[in-house]
Amino acid sequence: PCYNEEKNIRRLVERFDRIHSSLKEDGKKMELILVDNGSVDGSHALIQSIMGSRDYIKEVQVKVNQGYGYGILQGLKACVGEYLFWIHADLQLPPEAILDMIHILDESNQPKGILIKGNRKNRPLSDRFFTFGMSIFESAYLGALMHDINAQPTCISRDFYESWNNPPYDFSLDLYVYYMAVKKKLRIQRVGVLQSERQEGQSSWNTGMKARVKFIMRTITYSRTMKQQLKNTR
């Protein structure tokens, strides 16, 4: 998902070029879906120019931003692969971690029964404290052990994706996916990823303590909604 990531998209694609070449050498096919998630900068025009002869890239354009989760869902809807991945476009986390995830799939006897997520390293203390607190709350409230809920990249099977029912359009999507994986007894595996500082552009949400408090309140509200919805479907 790319929301006003004009300054990062070119470098992102260059790194995916190398990932694509590596997989191609192993006889694997991949597609890269770039979702222009309602950007108001030059992201759409840049994506169009970069795609050029890169036939492994597709663009999905969301005219009006309806949330982080909505952008991911529109991208997943356009995917044709058996295994689906997503990662932020800001390059704070290395897209090359996807290769490690594919290795886990190759080595597994039941690759469709796995949820693979990043395990973020080298994060500021304040971020780690924030994440730890949210993990404790969600694990206790939902009755499912979870940690680093919003870590990326994320890897799932198409079968798991097609089992979703009414996933949220905002940042709660990561929580929904993680919780549903736990409830369906998927094996949760982690790949260590080093988080770096954003080199270009600005975060659309992590702008200070006020934004984090709003994020927490929205997540708590959605947790109540999700828990009630699942209770009603039993």
Coordinates of N, CA and C in Angstrom, one line a residue:
P1 N 0.8 -1.2 0.0 CA 0.0 0.0 0.0 C 0.9 1.3 0.0
C2 N 0.6 2.2 -0.9 CA 1.4 3.4 -1.0 C 0.5 4.6 -0.8
Y3 N 0.6 5.3 0.3 CA -0.1 6.5 0.5 C 0.9 7.7 0.6
N4 N 1.0 8.5 -0.5 CA 1.9 9.6 -0.6 C 3.4 9.1 -0.4
E5 N 3.7 8.1 -1.1 CA 5.1 7.5 -1.0 C 5.9 7.8 -2.2
E6 N 5.6 8.9 -2.9 CA 6.3 9.2 -4.1 C 7.8 9.1 -4.0
K7 N 8.4 9.5 -2.9 CA 9.8 9.6 -2.7 C 10.4 8.2 -2.4
N8 N 9.6 7.2 -2.1 CA 10.1 5.9 -1.8 C 9.9 4.8 -2.8
I9 N 8.9 5.1 -3.7 CA 8.4 4.0 -4.6 C 9.5 3.5 -5.5
R10 N 10.4 4.4 -6.1 CA 11.4 4.0 -7.0 C 12.4 3.0 -6.3
R11 N 12.8 3.4 -5.1 CA 13.8 2.5 -4.4 C 13.1 1.2 -4.0
L12 N 11.8 1.3 -3.7 CA 11.1 0.1 -3.3 C 11.1 -0.9 -4.5
V13 N 10.7 -0.4 -5.7 CA 10.7 -1.2 -6.9 C 12.0 -1.8 -7.2
E14 N 13.1 -1.0 -7.1 CA 14.4 -1.5 -7.4 C 14.8 -2.7 -6.5
R15 N 14.4 -2.6 -5.3 CA 14.7 -3.8 -4.4 C 13.8 -5.0 -4.7
F16 N 12.6 -4.7 -5.2 CA 11.7 -5.8 -5.6 C 12.2 -6.4 -6.9
D17 N 12.9 -5.6 -7.7 CA 13.5 -6.2 -9.0 C 14.5 -7.3 -8.6
R18 N 15.3 -7.1 -7.6 CA 16.2 -8.1 -7.2 C 15.5 -9.3 -6.6
I19 N 14.5 -9.1 -5.8 CA 13.7 -10.2 -5.2 C 13.1 -11.0 -6.4
H20 N 12.5 -10.3 -7.3 CA 11.9 -11.0 -8.5 C 12.9 -11.8 -9.2
S21 N 14.1 -11.3 -9.4 CA 15.2 -12.0 -10.2 C 15.6 -13.3 -9.4
S22 N 15.7 -13.1 -8.1 CA 16.1 -14.3 -7.2 C 15.1 -15.4 -7.3
L23 N 13.8 -15.0 -7.2 CA 12.7 -16.0 -7.3 C 12.7 -16.7 -8.7
K24 N 12.9 -15.9 -9.7 CA 12.8 -16.4 -11.0 C 13.9 -17.4 -11.3
E25 N 15.1 -17.2 -10.7 CA 16.2 -18.2 -10.8 C 15.8 -19.5 -10.1
D26 N 14.9 -19.4 -9.1 CA 14.5 -20.6 -8.4 C 13.2 -21.2 -9.0
G27 N 12.8 -20.7 -10.2 CA 11.6 -21.2 -10.9 C 10.3 -20.8 -10.3
K28 N 10.3 -19.7 -9.5 CA 9.1 -19.2 -8.9 C 8.6 -18.0 -9.6
K29 N 7.3 -17.8 -9.6 CA 6.7 -16.6 -10.1 C 6.2 -15.7 -9.0
M30 N 6.3 -14.4 -9.2 CA 5.7 -13.5 -8.2 C 5.1 -12.3 -9.0
E31 N 4.2 -11.6 -8.3 CA 3.7 -10.4 -8.8 C 3.8 -9.3 -7.7
L32 N 4.0 -8.1 -8.0 CA 4.1 -7.0 -7.1 C 2.9 -6.1 -7.4
I33 N 2.0 -6.0 -6.4 CA 0.8 -5.1 -6.5 C 1.2 -3.8 -5.8
L34 N 1.2 -2.7 -6.5 CA 1.4 -1.4 -5.9 C 0.0 -0.7 -5.8
V35 N -0.4 -0.5 -4.6 CA -1.7 0.2 -4.4 C -1.5 1.6 -4.1
D36 N -1.9 2.4 -5.1 CA -2.0 3.9 -4.8 C -3.2 4.2 -4.0
N37 N -3.0 4.3 -2.7 CA -4.1 4.3 -1.7 C -4.6 5.7 -1.5
G38 N -5.1 6.3 -2.6 CA -5.7 7.6 -2.4 C -4.7 8.7 -2.3
S39 N -3.5 8.5 -2.8 CA -2.4 9.5 -2.7 C -2.8 10.8 -3.3
V40 N -2.2 11.9 -2.7 CA -2.5 13.2 -3.3 C -1.1 13.8 -3.8
D41 N -0.1 13.0 -3.8 CA 1.2 13.5 -4.4 C 1.3 12.8 -5.8
G42 N 2.5 12.6 -6.2 CA 2.7 12.1 -7.6 C 2.9 10.6 -7.6
S43 N 2.4 9.9 -6.6 CA 2.6 8.4 -6.5 C 2.0 7.7 -7.8
H44 N 0.8 8.0 -8.2 CA 0.2 7.3 -9.3 C 1.0 7.5 -10.6
A45 N 1.3 8.7 -10.9 CA 2.1 9.0 -12.1 C 3.4 8.3 -12.1
L46 N 4.1 8.3 -10.9 CA 5.4 7.6 -10.8 C 5.3 6.1 -11.0
I47 N 4.2 5.5 -10.4 CA 4.0 4.1 -10.5 C 3.8 3.7 -12.0
Q48 N 3.0 4.5 -12.7 CA 2.8 4.3 -14.1 C 4.1 4.3 -14.9
S49 N 4.9 5.3 -14.6 CA 6.2 5.4 -15.4 C 7.2 4.3 -15.0
I50 N 7.2 3.9 -13.8 CA 8.1 2.8 -13.3 C 7.8 1.5 -13.9
M51 N 6.5 1.2 -14.0 CA 6.0 -0.1 -14.4 C 6.7 -0.5 -15.7
G52 N 6.6 0.4 -16.7 CA 7.2 0.2 -18.0 C 7.2 -1.2 -18.5
S53 N 8.4 -1.8 -18.6 CA 8.5 -3.1 -19.1 C 8.5 -4.2 -18.0
R54 N 8.3 -3.7 -16.8 CA 8.2 -4.7 -15.7 C 6.9 -5.4 -15.7
D55 N 6.8 -6.5 -16.3 CA 5.5 -7.1 -16.5 C 5.0 -7.9 -15.2
Y56 N 5.9 -7.9 -14.2 CA 5.5 -8.5 -12.9 C 4.8 -7.6 -12.0
I57 N 4.7 -6.3 -12.4 CA 4.1 -5.3 -11.5 C 2.7 -4.9 -12.0
K58 N 1.7 -4.8 -11.1 CA 0.4 -4.3 -11.4 C 0.1 -3.1 -10.4
E59 N -0.7 -2.2 -10.9 CA -1.1 -1.1 -10.0 C -2.6 -1.2 -9.7
V60 N -3.0 -1.0 -8.5 CA -4.4 -0.8 -8.1 C -4.5 0.6 -7.6
Q61 N -5.4 1.4 -8.2 CA -5.6 2.8 -7.8 C -6.9 3.0 -7.0
V62 N -6.7 3.4 -5.7 CA -7.9 3.8 -4.9 C -8.0 5.3 -5.0
K63 N -9.1 5.7 -5.5 CA -9.2 7.2 -5.8 C -9.2 8.0 -4.5
V64 N -10.0 7.5 -3.5 CA -10.1 8.2 -2.2 C -9.7 7.3 -1.1
N65 N -8.7 7.7 -0.3 CA -8.2 6.9 0.8 C -9.3 6.6 1.8
Q66 N -9.5 5.3 2.0 CA -10.5 4.8 2.9 C -9.9 4.0 4.1
G67 N -8.6 4.2 4.2 CA -7.9 3.5 5.4 C -6.8 2.6 4.9
Y68 N -5.9 2.4 5.8 CA -4.7 1.5 5.6 C -5.2 0.1 5.2
G69 N -6.1 -0.5 6.0 CA -6.6 -1.8 5.7 C -7.3 -1.9 4.4
Y70 N -8.1 -0.9 4.0 CA -8.8 -0.9 2.8 C -7.9 -1.0 1.6
G71 N -6.7 -0.3 1.7 CA -5.8 -0.4 0.6 C -5.2 -1.8 0.5
I72 N -4.8 -2.4 1.6 CA -4.3 -3.7 1.5 C -5.3 -4.7 1.0
L73 N -6.6 -4.6 1.4 CA -7.6 -5.5 0.9 C -7.9 -5.3 -0.6
Q74 N -7.8 -4.1 -1.1 CA -7.9 -3.9 -2.5 C -6.7 -4.6 -3.3
G75 N -5.5 -4.5 -2.7 CA -4.4 -5.1 -3.3 C -4.5 -6.7 -3.3
L76 N -5.0 -7.2 -2.1 CA -5.1 -8.7 -2.0 C -6.2 -9.2 -3.0
K77 N -7.2 -8.4 -3.2 CA -8.3 -8.7 -4.2 C -7.7 -8.9 -5.6
A78 N -6.7 -8.1 -5.9 CA -6.1 -8.2 -7.2 C -5.1 -9.3 -7.4
C79 N -4.6 -9.9 -6.3 CA -3.6 -10.9 -6.4 C -4.1 -12.2 -7.0
V80 N -3.3 -12.9 -7.7 CA -3.6 -14.2 -8.2 C -2.8 -15.4 -7.6
G81 N -1.8 -15.0 -6.8 CA -0.9 -16.0 -6.3 C -1.5 -16.9 -5.2
E82 N -0.8 -18.0 -4.9 CA -1.3 -19.0 -3.9 C -0.9 -18.5 -2.5
Y83 N 0.1 -17.7 -2.4 CA 0.6 -17.1 -1.1 C 0.6 -15.6 -1.3
L84 N 0.2 -14.9 -0.3 CA 0.0 -13.4 -0.3 C 0.8 -12.8 0.8
F85 N 1.5 -11.7 0.4 CA 2.3 -10.9 1.4 C 1.9 -9.5 1.3
W86 N 2.2 -8.8 2.4 CA 2.1 -7.3 2.3 C 3.1 -6.7 3.3
I87 N 3.5 -5.5 2.9 CA 4.5 -4.7 3.6 C 4.4 -3.3 3.3
H88 N 4.7 -2.4 4.3 CA 4.6 -1.0 4.0 C 5.6 -0.6 2.9
A89 N 5.3 0.5 2.2 CA 6.1 1.0 1.2 C 7.2 2.0 1.6
D90 N 7.3 2.3 2.9 CA 8.2 3.3 3.4 C 9.6 2.8 3.6
L91 N 9.9 1.5 3.4 CA 11.2 0.9 3.5 C 11.8 1.0 4.9
Q92 N 11.0 1.1 5.9 CA 11.5 1.0 7.2 C 11.8 -0.5 7.6
L93 N 11.1 -1.3 6.9 CA 11.3 -2.8 7.1 C 11.8 -3.4 5.7
P94 N 12.7 -4.3 5.7 CA 13.3 -4.8 4.5 C 12.4 -5.7 3.7
P95 N 12.0 -5.4 2.5 CA 11.2 -6.3 1.7 C 11.9 -7.7 1.4
E96 N 13.2 -7.7 1.5 CA 13.9 -9.0 1.3 C 13.5 -10.0 2.3
A97 N 12.9 -9.7 3.4 CA 12.5 -10.7 4.4 C 11.5 -11.6 3.8
I98 N 10.8 -11.2 2.7 CA 9.9 -12.1 2.0 C 10.6 -13.4 1.5
L99 N 11.8 -13.3 1.1 CA 12.6 -14.4 0.7 C 12.7 -15.5 1.8
D100 N 13.0 -15.0 3.1 CA 13.1 -15.9 4.2 C 11.7 -16.5 4.5
M101 N 10.6 -15.8 4.3 CA 9.3 -16.3 4.5 C 9.0 -17.4 3.5
I102 N 9.4 -17.2 2.2 CA 9.2 -18.2 1.2 C 10.0 -19.5 1.5
H103 N 11.2 -19.3 2.1 CA 12.0 -20.5 2.5 C 11.2 -21.3 3.5
I104 N 10.6 -20.6 4.5 CA 9.8 -21.3 5.5 C 8.6 -22.1 4.8
L105 N 8.0 -21.5 3.9 CA 6.9 -22.2 3.1 C 7.4 -23.4 2.4
D106 N 8.6 -23.3 1.8 CA 9.2 -24.4 1.1 C 9.5 -25.6 2.0
E107 N 9.9 -25.2 3.2 CA 10.4 -26.3 4.2 C 9.2 -26.9 4.9
S108 N 8.0 -26.3 4.9 CA 6.9 -26.7 5.7 C 6.1 -27.9 5.0
N109 N 5.6 -28.8 5.8 CA 4.8 -29.8 5.3 C 3.3 -29.3 5.1
Q110 N 3.0 -28.3 5.8 CA 1.6 -27.7 5.8 C 1.7 -26.2 5.6
P111 N 2.2 -25.7 4.5 CA 2.5 -24.3 4.3 C 1.2 -23.4 4.4
K112 N 0.0 -24.1 4.0 CA -1.2 -23.3 4.1 C -1.7 -23.1 5.5
G113 N -1.1 -23.8 6.4 CA -1.5 -23.7 7.8 C -0.6 -22.8 8.6
I114 N 0.1 -21.8 8.0 CA 1.0 -20.9 8.7 C 0.7 -19.5 8.4
L115 N 0.8 -18.7 9.5 CA 0.9 -17.2 9.3 C 2.3 -16.8 9.7
I116 N 3.0 -16.1 8.8 CA 4.3 -15.7 9.0 C 4.3 -14.2 9.1
K117 N 4.9 -13.7 10.2 CA 5.0 -12.2 10.4 C 6.5 -11.8 10.7
G118 N 6.8 -10.6 10.5 CA 8.1 -10.1 10.9 C 8.1 -10.0 12.4
N119 N 9.3 -9.9 12.9 CA 9.6 -9.7 14.3 C 10.6 -8.5 14.4
R120 N 10.0 -7.3 14.6 CA 10.8 -6.1 14.4 C 11.9 -5.9 15.5
K121 N 13.1 -5.6 15.0 CA 14.3 -5.4 15.9 C 14.8 -4.0 15.7
N122 N 15.6 -3.5 16.6 CA 16.2 -2.2 16.5 C 15.2 -1.0 16.5
R123 N 14.1 -1.2 17.3 CA 13.1 -0.2 17.4 C 13.4 0.7 18.6
P124 N 12.9 2.0 18.5 CA 13.1 2.9 19.6 C 12.3 2.4 20.9
L125 N 12.8 2.7 22.0 CA 12.3 2.2 23.3 C 10.8 2.6 23.4
S126 N 10.4 3.8 23.0 CA 9.0 4.2 23.1 C 8.1 3.3 22.2
D127 N 8.6 3.0 21.0 CA 7.8 2.1 20.2 C 7.7 0.7 20.8
R128 N 8.7 0.2 21.3 CA 8.7 -1.1 21.9 C 7.7 -1.1 23.1
F129 N 7.7 -0.1 23.9 CA 6.8 0.0 25.1 C 5.4 0.1 24.6
F130 N 5.1 0.8 23.6 CA 3.8 1.0 23.0 C 3.3 -0.4 22.5
T131 N 4.1 -1.1 21.8 CA 3.8 -2.4 21.2 C 3.5 -3.4 22.3
F132 N 4.4 -3.4 23.3 CA 4.3 -4.4 24.4 C 3.0 -4.2 25.2
G133 N 2.6 -2.9 25.4 CA 1.4 -2.6 26.1 C 0.2 -3.1 25.3
M134 N 0.2 -2.8 24.0 CA -1.0 -3.3 23.2 C -1.1 -4.8 23.1
S135 N 0.1 -5.4 23.1 CA 0.1 -6.9 23.0 C -0.5 -7.5 24.3
I136 N -0.1 -7.0 25.4 CA -0.6 -7.4 26.7 C -2.1 -7.3 26.8
F137 N -2.6 -6.1 26.4 CA -4.1 -5.8 26.4 C -4.8 -6.8 25.5
E138 N -4.4 -6.8 24.3 CA -5.1 -7.6 23.3 C -5.1 -9.1 23.7
S139 N -4.0 -9.6 24.1 CA -3.9 -11.0 24.5 C -4.8 -11.3 25.7
A140 N -4.9 -10.4 26.6 CA -5.8 -10.6 27.8 C -7.3 -10.5 27.4
Y141 N -7.6 -9.5 26.6 CA -9.0 -9.2 26.3 C -9.5 -10.2 25.3
L142 N -8.7 -10.6 24.4 CA -9.2 -11.6 23.4 C -9.0 -13.0 23.7
G143 N -8.2 -13.3 24.8 CA -7.9 -14.6 25.2 C -7.0 -15.4 24.2
A144 N -6.1 -14.7 23.5 CA -5.2 -15.3 22.5 C -3.8 -14.6 22.7
L145 N -2.8 -15.4 22.9 CA -1.5 -14.9 23.0 C -1.0 -14.3 21.7
M146 N -0.7 -13.0 21.7 CA -0.2 -12.3 20.6 C 0.8 -11.3 20.9
H147 N 1.8 -11.1 20.1 CA 2.8 -10.0 20.3 C 3.2 -9.4 19.0
D148 N 3.7 -8.2 19.1 CA 4.1 -7.4 17.9 C 3.0 -7.5 16.8
I149 N 1.8 -7.2 17.1 CA 0.7 -7.4 16.3 C 0.8 -6.8 14.9
N150 N 1.3 -5.6 14.9 CA 1.4 -4.8 13.6 C 2.7 -5.0 12.8
A151 N 3.5 -6.0 13.2 CA 4.8 -6.3 12.5 C 4.5 -6.7 11.1
Q152 N 5.4 -6.3 10.2 CA 5.4 -6.8 8.8 C 6.8 -7.2 8.4
P153 N 7.0 -7.9 7.3 CA 6.0 -8.3 6.3 C 5.0 -9.3 7.0
T154 N 3.9 -9.6 6.3 CA 2.9 -10.6 6.7 C 2.8 -11.5 5.5
C155 N 2.7 -12.8 5.8 CA 2.5 -13.8 4.7 C 1.4 -14.8 5.1
I156 N 0.4 -15.0 4.2 CA -0.7 -15.9 4.5 C -1.0 -16.7 3.2
S157 N -1.7 -17.7 3.3 CA -2.2 -18.5 2.2 C -3.5 -17.9 1.6
R158 N -3.7 -18.2 0.4 CA -5.0 -17.7 -0.2 C -6.2 -18.4 0.5
D159 N -6.0 -19.6 0.9 CA -7.2 -20.3 1.6 C -7.5 -19.5 2.8
F160 N -6.6 -19.1 3.6 CA -6.8 -18.3 4.8 C -7.5 -17.0 4.5
Y161 N -7.0 -16.3 3.5 CA -7.5 -15.0 3.1 C -9.0 -15.2 2.7
E162 N -9.3 -16.2 2.0 CA -10.7 -16.4 1.5 C -11.7 -16.8 2.6
S163 N -11.1 -17.1 3.8 CA -12.0 -17.4 4.9 C -12.4 -16.2 5.7
W164 N -11.8 -15.0 5.4 CA -12.1 -13.8 6.2 C -13.6 -13.4 6.0
N165 N -14.1 -12.8 7.0 CA -15.5 -12.2 7.0 C -15.5 -10.8 7.6
N166 N -15.8 -9.9 6.7 CA -15.9 -8.5 7.1 C -14.7 -7.9 7.8
P167 N -13.5 -8.0 7.2 CA -12.3 -7.5 7.8 C -12.3 -5.9 7.9
P168 N -11.7 -5.3 8.8 CA -11.7 -3.8 9.0 C -10.9 -3.1 7.9
Y169 N -11.3 -1.9 7.7 CA -10.6 -1.0 6.7 C -9.5 -0.2 7.3
D170 N -9.3 -0.2 8.6 CA -8.3 0.7 9.2 C -7.1 -0.1 9.6
F171 N -6.3 0.5 10.5 CA -5.1 -0.2 11.0 C -5.4 -1.5 11.8
S172 N -6.7 -1.7 12.2 CA -7.1 -2.9 12.9 C -7.0 -4.2 12.0
L173 N -6.7 -4.0 10.7 CA -6.6 -5.2 9.9 C -5.6 -6.2 10.4
D174 N -4.4 -5.7 10.8 CA -3.4 -6.6 11.3 C -3.8 -7.4 12.5
L175 N -4.5 -6.7 13.4 CA -5.1 -7.4 14.5 C -6.1 -8.5 14.1
Y176 N -7.0 -8.1 13.2 CA -8.0 -9.1 12.7 C -7.3 -10.3 12.1
V177 N -6.3 -10.1 11.3 CA -5.7 -11.2 10.6 C -4.9 -12.1 11.6
Y178 N -4.2 -11.5 12.6 CA -3.5 -12.3 13.6 C -4.5 -13.1 14.5
Y179 N -5.5 -12.4 14.9 CA -6.5 -13.1 15.8 C -7.2 -14.2 15.1
M180 N -7.6 -14.0 13.8 CA -8.3 -15.1 13.1 C -7.3 -16.2 12.9
A181 N -6.0 -16.0 12.7 CA -5.1 -17.0 12.5 C -5.0 -17.9 13.8
V182 N -5.0 -17.2 14.9 CA -4.9 -17.9 16.2 C -6.2 -18.8 16.4
K183 N -7.3 -18.2 16.1 CA -8.6 -18.9 16.3 C -8.7 -20.1 15.4
K184 N -8.1 -20.0 14.2 CA -8.2 -21.1 13.3 C -7.0 -22.1 13.5
K185 N -6.2 -21.8 14.5 CA -5.1 -22.7 14.9 C -4.0 -22.8 13.8
L186 N -3.8 -21.7 13.2 CA -2.6 -21.6 12.3 C -1.4 -21.6 13.1
R187 N -0.3 -22.1 12.6 CA 1.0 -22.0 13.2 C 1.6 -20.6 12.9
I188 N 2.0 -19.9 14.0 CA 2.5 -18.5 13.8 C 4.0 -18.6 13.8
Q189 N 4.6 -18.2 12.8 CA 6.1 -18.2 12.7 C 6.6 -16.7 12.5
R190 N 7.8 -16.5 12.9 CA 8.4 -15.1 12.9 C 9.7 -15.1 12.1
V191 N 9.9 -14.0 11.4 CA 11.2 -13.7 10.7 C 11.7 -12.4 11.3
G192 N 12.9 -12.4 11.8 CA 13.5 -11.2 12.4 C 13.7 -10.2 11.3
V193 N 13.3 -9.0 11.5 CA 13.6 -7.9 10.6 C 14.1 -6.6 11.3
L194 N 15.1 -6.0 10.8 CA 15.7 -4.8 11.4 C 14.9 -3.6 10.9
Q195 N 14.4 -2.8 11.8 CA 13.6 -1.6 11.4 C 14.6 -0.5 11.4
S196 N 14.5 0.3 10.3 CA 15.4 1.5 10.1 C 14.5 2.7 10.1
E197 N 15.1 3.9 10.2 CA 14.4 5.1 10.2 C 13.9 5.4 8.8
R198 N 12.8 6.1 8.7 CA 12.2 6.5 7.4 C 13.2 7.4 6.8
Q199 N 13.6 7.2 5.5 CA 14.5 8.0 4.8 C 13.9 9.2 4.1
E200 N 12.7 8.9 3.6 CA 12.0 9.9 2.8 C 10.5 10.0 3.2
G201 N 9.9 11.1 3.0 CA 8.5 11.3 3.3 C 8.2 11.3 4.8
Q202 N 6.9 11.3 5.1 CA 6.4 11.4 6.5 C 5.4 10.3 6.7
S203 N 5.3 9.8 8.0 CA 4.3 8.8 8.3 C 3.0 9.5 8.3
S204 N 2.0 8.7 7.8 CA 0.6 9.3 7.7 C -0.2 9.2 9.0
W205 N 0.4 8.4 10.0 CA -0.3 8.3 11.2 C 0.6 8.5 12.5
N206 N 1.9 8.0 12.4 CA 2.7 8.0 13.6 C 3.4 9.4 13.8
T207 N 2.5 10.4 14.2 CA 3.0 11.8 14.2 C 3.1 12.3 15.6
G208 N 3.1 11.4 16.6 CA 3.3 11.9 18.0 C 2.4 11.1 19.0
M209 N 2.4 11.5 20.2 CA 1.7 10.8 21.3 C 0.2 10.9 21.1
K210 N -0.3 12.0 20.6 CA -1.8 12.2 20.4 C -2.3 11.2 19.4
A211 N -1.5 11.0 18.3 CA -1.8 10.0 17.3 C -1.8 8.6 17.8
R212 N -0.9 8.3 18.7 CA -0.8 7.0 19.3 C -2.0 6.7 20.2
V213 N -2.4 7.7 20.9 CA -3.6 7.5 21.8 C -4.8 7.3 21.0
K214 N -5.0 8.0 19.9 CA -6.1 7.8 19.0 C -6.1 6.4 18.4
F215 N -4.9 5.9 18.0 CA -4.7 4.6 17.5 C -5.1 3.5 18.5
I216 N -4.7 3.7 19.8 CA -5.0 2.8 20.9 C -6.6 2.7 21.1
M217 N -7.2 3.9 21.1 CA -8.6 3.9 21.3 C -9.4 3.3 20.2
R218 N -9.0 3.5 18.9 CA -9.6 2.9 17.8 C -9.5 1.3 17.9
T219 N -8.3 0.9 18.3 CA -8.0 -0.5 18.3 C -8.8 -1.2 19.4
I220 N -8.9 -0.6 20.6 CA -9.8 -1.1 21.6 C -11.2 -1.2 21.2
T221 N -11.7 -0.1 20.6 CA -13.1 -0.1 20.1 C -13.3 -1.3 19.1
Y222 N -12.4 -1.4 18.2 CA -12.6 -2.5 17.2 C -12.5 -3.9 17.9
S223 N -11.6 -4.0 18.9 CA -11.5 -5.3 19.6 C -12.8 -5.7 20.2
R224 N -13.5 -4.8 20.8 CA -14.8 -5.1 21.3 C -15.8 -5.5 20.2
T225 N -15.8 -4.8 19.1 CA -16.7 -5.1 18.0 C -16.4 -6.5 17.4
M226 N -15.1 -6.8 17.2 CA -14.7 -8.1 16.7 C -15.1 -9.2 17.6
K227 N -14.8 -9.0 18.9 CA -15.2 -10.1 19.8 C -16.7 -10.4 19.9
Q228 N -17.5 -9.3 19.8 CA -18.9 -9.5 19.8 C -19.4 -10.2 18.5
Q229 N -18.8 -9.7 17.3 CA -19.2 -10.4 16.1 C -18.9 -11.8 16.0
L230 N -17.7 -12.2 16.5 CA -17.4 -13.7 16.5 C -18.2 -14.4 17.5
K231 N -18.6 -13.8 18.6 CA -19.5 -14.4 19.6 C -20.9 -14.7 19.0
N232 N -21.4 -13.7 18.1 CA -22.7 -13.9 17.5 C -22.7 -14.9 16.4
T233 N -21.5 -15.3 15.9 CA -21.5 -16.2 14.7 C -21.3 -17.7 15.2
R234 N -21.1 -17.8 16.5 CA -20.9 -19.2 17.0 C -22.2 -20.0 17.0

